């Protein structure tokens, strides 16, 4: 269960941690609590798996990972776990999920692949296909970012 | 001049998944690399300004906060993409939205308090934009989620 304080803390660390000497002190003061309590509650939220990751988010396009592709795979259900875990073990794969196929969309396994360029993404897909013997798949390169933001949970009236 | 040097790279690798929760986090980072706190702050300010760092902060598991999340895809005619994106992006729960080269050409993630709310929003989006083919693909199993990139 999340307490009201947990929610307030989540709301105040989901944006930007300032690049200043004492960023947590500023946040704690806004919340009207001590800096030590804030840090203790944050560590607790990490330990409970509520915070998945606490740190810097990098724009890969500006750091050498020029291309990313979502690859949708059509995998026999009776071996989807084995295939999913195999694909997940590759370093170039950042995300790997099973999703239900629907209507005219037959794919049930999804991977995100990151590489230097599109050709490298394609090579990685071929390698994954060969290694897992999954031959039906489609690569979806991102042509344009239309939105990328982080979720704002538990909004307060405070102007952040 | 390369956009980032080896020291930047080491700092970025260090703080992607494990930003210090200490009273002076930039001093903690500095101590890891034998730098001064001031130098770490200066470097991170520059990386932020250059757009290499998008943000420093918390990322949460929606389900642990009582939310649900999903991936949606839509078949949108070329001349309707701008309007469709405007409508979809208006929802605060839509956090990522990409145009991709496929017949399903618009892909967005949706976070909300319930799947019913998301289904309702999809119906509203469909009605407002006239785009009929929108599929909802919630994850049923997660094999990997990583947002750390070795630079």
mmCIF file of N, CA, C and O in Angstrom, chain B residues 68-126:
data_model
loop_
_atom_site.group_PDB
_atom_site.id
_atom_site.type_symbol
_atom_site.label_atom_id
_atom_site.label_comp_id
_atom_site.label_asym_id
_atom_site.label_seq_id
_atom_site.Cartn_x
_atom_site.Cartn_y
_atom_site.Cartn_z
ATOM 1 N N UNK B 68 -2.764 0.750 -14.879
ATOM 2 C CA UNK B 68 -2.514 -0.266 -15.888
ATOM 3 C C UNK B 68 -1.860 0.416 -17.086
ATOM 4 O O UNK B 68 -2.019 1.616 -17.290
ATOM 5 N N UNK B 69 -1.140 -0.375 -17.869
ATOM 6 C CA UNK B 69 -0.485 0.203 -19.041
ATOM 7 C C UNK B 69 -0.669 -0.721 -20.233
ATOM 8 O O UNK B 69 -0.853 -1.927 -20.069
ATOM 9 N N UNK B 70 -0.621 -0.144 -21.400
ATOM 10 C CA UNK B 70 -0.779 -0.951 -22.611
ATOM 11 C C UNK B 70 -0.102 -0.287 -23.802
ATOM 12 O O UNK B 70 0.362 0.862 -23.709
ATOM 13 N N UNK B 71 -0.020 -1.042 -24.882
ATOM 14 C CA UNK B 71 0.490 -0.522 -26.152
ATOM 15 C C UNK B 71 -0.660 -0.557 -27.155
ATOM 16 O O UNK B 71 -1.365 -1.566 -27.253
ATOM 17 N N UNK B 72 -0.870 0.541 -27.845
ATOM 18 C CA UNK B 72 -1.941 0.610 -28.848
ATOM 19 C C UNK B 72 -1.325 0.911 -30.212
ATOM 20 O O UNK B 72 -0.283 1.558 -30.306
ATOM 21 N N UNK B 73 -2.000 0.441 -31.253
ATOM 22 C CA UNK B 73 -1.554 0.733 -32.609
ATOM 23 C C UNK B 73 -2.759 1.109 -33.460
ATOM 24 O O UNK B 73 -3.859 0.598 -33.235
ATOM 25 N N UNK B 74 -2.537 2.002 -34.419
ATOM 26 C CA UNK B 74 -3.639 2.458 -35.260
ATOM 27 C C UNK B 74 -3.200 2.552 -36.719
ATOM 28 O O UNK B 74 -2.036 2.806 -37.020
ATOM 29 N N UNK B 75 -4.182 2.290 -37.597
ATOM 30 C CA UNK B 75 -3.954 2.485 -39.032
ATOM 31 C C UNK B 75 -4.490 3.859 -39.396
ATOM 32 O O UNK B 75 -5.703 4.054 -39.444
ATOM 33 N N UNK B 76 -3.595 4.784 -39.642
ATOM 34 C CA UNK B 76 -4.012 6.164 -39.877
ATOM 35 C C UNK B 76 -3.580 6.606 -41.277
ATOM 36 O O UNK B 76 -2.396 6.532 -41.613
ATOM 37 N N UNK B 77 -4.544 7.076 -42.101
ATOM 38 C CA UNK B 77 -4.162 7.574 -43.431
ATOM 39 C C UNK B 77 -3.162 8.726 -43.309
ATOM 40 O O UNK B 77 -3.250 9.523 -42.370
ATOM 41 N N UNK B 78 -2.239 8.772 -44.251
ATOM 42 C CA UNK B 78 -1.148 9.756 -44.226
ATOM 43 C C UNK B 78 -1.637 11.182 -43.906
ATOM 44 O O UNK B 78 -1.059 11.863 -43.066
ATOM 45 N N UNK B 79 -2.713 11.588 -44.555
ATOM 46 C CA UNK B 79 -3.167 12.973 -44.387
ATOM 47 C C UNK B 79 -3.889 13.214 -43.056
ATOM 48 O O UNK B 79 -4.268 14.343 -42.752
ATOM 49 N N UNK B 80 -4.068 12.162 -42.284
ATOM 50 C CA UNK B 80 -4.745 12.332 -40.997
ATOM 51 C C UNK B 80 -3.793 12.198 -39.808
ATOM 52 O O UNK B 80 -4.213 12.329 -38.653
ATOM 53 N N UNK B 81 -2.518 11.936 -40.100
ATOM 54 C CA UNK B 81 -1.580 11.631 -39.017
ATOM 55 C C UNK B 81 -1.450 12.791 -38.028
ATOM 56 O O UNK B 81 -1.507 12.592 -36.812
ATOM 57 N N UNK B 82 -1.309 13.994 -38.541
ATOM 58 C CA UNK B 82 -1.113 15.147 -37.649
ATOM 59 C C UNK B 82 -2.281 15.305 -36.678
ATOM 60 O O UNK B 82 -2.087 15.449 -35.475
ATOM 61 N N UNK B 83 -3.471 15.263 -37.220
ATOM 62 C CA UNK B 83 -4.670 15.432 -36.399
ATOM 63 C C UNK B 83 -4.832 14.294 -35.408
ATOM 64 O O UNK B 83 -5.187 14.519 -34.244
ATOM 65 N N UNK B 84 -4.552 13.075 -35.872
ATOM 66 C CA UNK B 84 -4.673 11.910 -34.999
ATOM 67 C C UNK B 84 -3.678 12.027 -33.839
ATOM 68 O O UNK B 84 -4.019 11.808 -32.673
ATOM 69 N N UNK B 85 -2.445 12.407 -34.154
ATOM 70 C CA UNK B 85 -1.410 12.548 -33.114
ATOM 71 C C UNK B 85 -1.815 13.630 -32.113
ATOM 72 O O UNK B 85 -1.634 13.457 -30.902
ATOM 73 N N UNK B 86 -2.376 14.729 -32.610
ATOM 74 C CA UNK B 86 -2.806 15.799 -31.700
ATOM 75 C C UNK B 86 -3.840 15.280 -30.713
ATOM 76 O O UNK B 86 -3.770 15.540 -29.522
ATOM 77 N N UNK B 87 -4.823 14.544 -31.241
ATOM 78 C CA UNK B 87 -5.894 14.012 -30.386
ATOM 79 C C UNK B 87 -5.335 13.044 -29.348
ATOM 80 O O UNK B 87 -5.624 13.144 -28.155
ATOM 81 N N UNK B 88 -4.518 12.110 -29.808
ATOM 82 C CA UNK B 88 -3.978 11.075 -28.914
ATOM 83 C C UNK B 88 -3.052 11.697 -27.861
ATOM 84 O O UNK B 88 -3.120 11.368 -26.678
ATOM 85 N N UNK B 89 -2.205 12.618 -28.313
ATOM 86 C CA UNK B 89 -1.204 13.192 -27.408
ATOM 87 C C UNK B 89 -1.802 14.070 -26.316
ATOM 88 O O UNK B 89 -1.143 14.382 -25.331
ATOM 89 N N UNK B 90 -3.046 14.464 -26.505
ATOM 90 C CA UNK B 90 -3.732 15.279 -25.496
ATOM 91 C C UNK B 90 -3.911 14.509 -24.188
ATOM 92 O O UNK B 90 -4.010 15.100 -23.128
ATOM 93 N N UNK B 91 -3.961 13.178 -24.272
ATOM 94 C CA UNK B 91 -4.142 12.385 -23.052
ATOM 95 C C UNK B 91 -2.841 12.311 -22.273
ATOM 96 O O UNK B 91 -1.823 11.865 -22.823
ATOM 97 N N UNK B 92 -2.859 12.734 -21.003
ATOM 98 C CA UNK B 92 -1.617 12.671 -20.211
ATOM 99 C C UNK B 92 -1.095 11.241 -20.066
ATOM 100 O O UNK B 92 0.114 11.027 -19.932
ATOM 101 N N UNK B 93 -1.996 10.256 -20.131
ATOM 102 C CA UNK B 93 -1.583 8.846 -20.000
ATOM 103 C C UNK B 93 -0.872 8.297 -21.223
ATOM 104 O O UNK B 93 -0.300 7.207 -21.176
ATOM 105 N N UNK B 94 -0.936 9.037 -22.336
ATOM 106 C CA UNK B 94 -0.158 8.638 -23.520
ATOM 107 C C UNK B 94 1.247 9.213 -23.330
ATOM 108 O O UNK B 94 1.437 10.416 -23.390
ATOM 109 N N UNK B 95 2.214 8.322 -23.051
ATOM 110 C CA UNK B 95 3.554 8.817 -22.728
ATOM 111 C C UNK B 95 4.524 8.697 -23.904
ATOM 112 O O UNK B 95 5.452 9.474 -24.007
ATOM 113 N N UNK B 96 4.315 7.702 -24.765
ATOM 114 C CA UNK B 96 5.170 7.525 -25.937
ATOM 115 C C UNK B 96 4.263 7.387 -27.155
ATOM 116 O O UNK B 96 3.274 6.665 -27.097
ATOM 117 N N UNK B 97 4.654 8.034 -28.232
ATOM 118 C CA UNK B 97 3.881 7.908 -29.464
ATOM 119 C C UNK B 97 4.842 8.009 -30.645
ATOM 120 O O UNK B 97 5.602 8.977 -30.746
ATOM 121 N N UNK B 98 4.841 6.987 -31.485
ATOM 122 C CA UNK B 98 5.771 6.958 -32.619
ATOM 123 C C UNK B 98 5.035 6.647 -33.911
ATOM 124 O O UNK B 98 4.108 5.837 -33.937
ATOM 125 N N UNK B 99 5.477 7.285 -34.983
ATOM 126 C CA UNK B 99 5.055 6.875 -36.312
ATOM 127 C C UNK B 99 6.030 5.795 -36.776
ATOM 128 O O UNK B 99 7.250 5.967 -36.693
ATOM 129 N N UNK B 100 5.499 4.658 -37.229
ATOM 130 C CA UNK B 100 6.339 3.552 -37.694
ATOM 131 C C UNK B 100 5.899 3.138 -39.093
ATOM 132 O O UNK B 100 4.747 3.354 -39.470
ATOM 133 N N UNK B 101 6.821 2.526 -39.841
ATOM 134 C CA UNK B 101 6.473 2.201 -41.229
ATOM 135 C C UNK B 101 5.836 0.819 -41.315
ATOM 136 O O UNK B 101 6.498 -0.187 -41.458
ATOM 137 N N UNK B 102 4.521 0.808 -41.200
ATOM 138 C CA UNK B 102 3.736 -0.419 -41.267
ATOM 139 C C UNK B 102 2.306 0.033 -41.580
ATOM 140 O O UNK B 102 2.013 1.223 -41.511
ATOM 141 N N UNK B 103 1.436 -0.927 -41.931
ATOM 142 C CA UNK B 103 0.035 -0.519 -42.129
ATOM 143 C C UNK B 103 -0.526 0.004 -40.804
ATOM 144 O O UNK B 103 -1.283 0.970 -40.786
ATOM 145 N N UNK B 104 -0.148 -0.643 -39.688
ATOM 146 C CA UNK B 104 -0.375 -0.012 -38.379
ATOM 147 C C UNK B 104 0.780 0.962 -38.207
ATOM 148 O O UNK B 104 1.899 0.574 -37.885
ATOM 149 N N UNK B 105 0.519 2.226 -38.433
ATOM 150 C CA UNK B 105 1.630 3.184 -38.551
ATOM 151 C C UNK B 105 1.782 4.115 -37.354
ATOM 152 O O UNK B 105 2.779 4.833 -37.263
ATOM 153 N N UNK B 106 0.813 4.109 -36.437
ATOM 154 C CA UNK B 106 0.957 4.942 -35.244
ATOM 155 C C UNK B 106 0.901 4.045 -34.011
ATOM 156 O O UNK B 106 -0.058 3.284 -33.825
ATOM 157 N N UNK B 107 1.930 4.115 -33.179
ATOM 158 C CA UNK B 107 2.051 3.240 -32.014
ATOM 159 C C UNK B 107 2.226 4.097 -30.768
ATOM 160 O O UNK B 107 3.151 4.891 -30.691
ATOM 161 N N UNK B 108 1.318 3.901 -29.815
ATOM 162 C CA UNK B 108 1.429 4.711 -28.595
ATOM 163 C C UNK B 108 1.179 3.876 -27.346
ATOM 164 O O UNK B 108 0.463 2.887 -27.369
ATOM 165 N N UNK B 109 1.820 4.296 -26.260
ATOM 166 C CA UNK B 109 1.597 3.633 -24.976
ATOM 167 C C UNK B 109 0.557 4.425 -24.189
ATOM 168 O O UNK B 109 0.458 5.646 -24.334
ATOM 169 N N UNK B 110 -0.215 3.709 -23.411
ATOM 170 C CA UNK B 110 -1.298 4.349 -22.656
ATOM 171 C C UNK B 110 -1.260 3.850 -21.221
ATOM 172 O O UNK B 110 -1.230 2.649 -20.981
ATOM 173 N N UNK B 111 -1.241 4.767 -20.270
ATOM 174 C CA UNK B 111 -1.303 4.421 -18.847
ATOM 175 C C UNK B 111 -2.563 5.066 -18.271
ATOM 176 O O UNK B 111 -2.856 6.227 -18.564
ATOM 177 N N UNK B 112 -3.342 4.308 -17.505
ATOM 178 C CA UNK B 112 -4.553 4.869 -16.880
ATOM 179 C C UNK B 112 -4.890 4.054 -15.637
ATOM 180 O O UNK B 112 -4.201 3.089 -15.303
ATOM 181 N N UNK B 113 -5.973 4.461 -14.975
ATOM 182 C CA UNK B 113 -6.341 3.778 -13.723
ATOM 183 C C UNK B 113 -6.958 2.407 -13.967
ATOM 184 O O UNK B 113 -6.954 1.569 -13.089
ATOM 185 N N UNK B 114 -7.518 2.202 -15.174
ATOM 186 C CA UNK B 114 -8.102 0.888 -15.462
ATOM 187 C C UNK B 114 -8.121 0.647 -16.970
ATOM 188 O O UNK B 114 -8.040 1.590 -17.761
ATOM 189 N N UNK B 115 -8.244 -0.635 -17.350
ATOM 190 C CA UNK B 115 -8.309 -0.949 -18.775
ATOM 191 C C UNK B 115 -9.622 -0.431 -19.367
ATOM 192 O O UNK B 115 -9.665 -0.047 -20.534
ATOM 193 N N UNK B 116 -10.682 -0.397 -18.556
ATOM 194 C CA UNK B 116 -11.955 0.157 -19.038
ATOM 195 C C UNK B 116 -11.783 1.621 -19.459
ATOM 196 O O UNK B 116 -12.326 2.056 -20.473
ATOM 197 N N UNK B 117 -11.044 2.348 -18.650
ATOM 198 C CA UNK B 117 -10.818 3.762 -18.969
ATOM 199 C C UNK B 117 -10.062 3.879 -20.296
ATOM 200 O O UNK B 117 -10.414 4.712 -21.146
ATOM 201 N N UNK B 118 -9.071 3.010 -20.486
ATOM 202 C CA UNK B 118 -8.299 3.047 -21.735
ATOM 203 C C UNK B 118 -9.194 2.681 -22.921
ATOM 204 O O UNK B 118 -9.194 3.376 -23.942
ATOM 205 N N UNK B 119 -9.984 1.623 -22.770
ATOM 206 C CA UNK B 119 -10.911 1.219 -23.849
ATOM 207 C C UNK B 119 -11.860 2.368 -24.201
ATOM 208 O O UNK B 119 -12.127 2.631 -25.373
ATOM 209 N N UNK B 120 -12.360 3.041 -23.156
ATOM 210 C CA UNK B 120 -13.261 4.179 -23.378
ATOM 211 C C UNK B 120 -12.550 5.296 -24.131
ATOM 212 O O UNK B 120 -13.114 5.893 -25.063
ATOM 213 N N UNK B 121 -11.309 5.562 -23.745
ATOM 214 C CA UNK B 121 -10.530 6.604 -24.423
ATOM 215 C C UNK B 121 -10.290 6.247 -25.889
ATOM 216 O O UNK B 121 -10.353 7.112 -26.768
ATOM 217 N N UNK B 122 -10.017 4.962 -26.138
ATOM 218 C CA UNK B 122 -9.787 4.526 -27.524
ATOM 219 C C UNK B 122 -11.051 4.747 -28.355
ATOM 220 O O UNK B 122 -10.985 5.229 -29.493
ATOM 221 N N UNK B 123 -12.206 4.428 -27.763
ATOM 222 C CA UNK B 123 -13.468 4.672 -28.487
ATOM 223 C C UNK B 123 -13.647 6.156 -28.786
ATOM 224 O O UNK B 123 -14.066 6.534 -29.882
ATOM 225 N N UNK B 124 -13.349 6.998 -27.785
ATOM 226 C CA UNK B 124 -13.472 8.449 -27.993
ATOM 227 C C UNK B 124 -12.530 8.928 -29.099
ATOM 228 O O UNK B 124 -12.904 9.755 -29.936
ATOM 229 N N UNK B 125 -11.301 8.411 -29.072
ATOM 230 C CA UNK B 125 -10.302 8.809 -30.081
ATOM 231 C C UNK B 125 -10.802 8.401 -31.467
ATOM 232 O O UNK B 125 -10.731 9.159 -32.432
ATOM 233 N N UNK B 126 -11.330 7.184 -31.543
ATOM 234 C CA UNK B 126 -11.839 6.665 -32.804
ATOM 235 C C UNK B 126 -12.978 7.544 -33.337
ATOM 236 O O UNK B 126 -13.012 7.901 -34.513
#
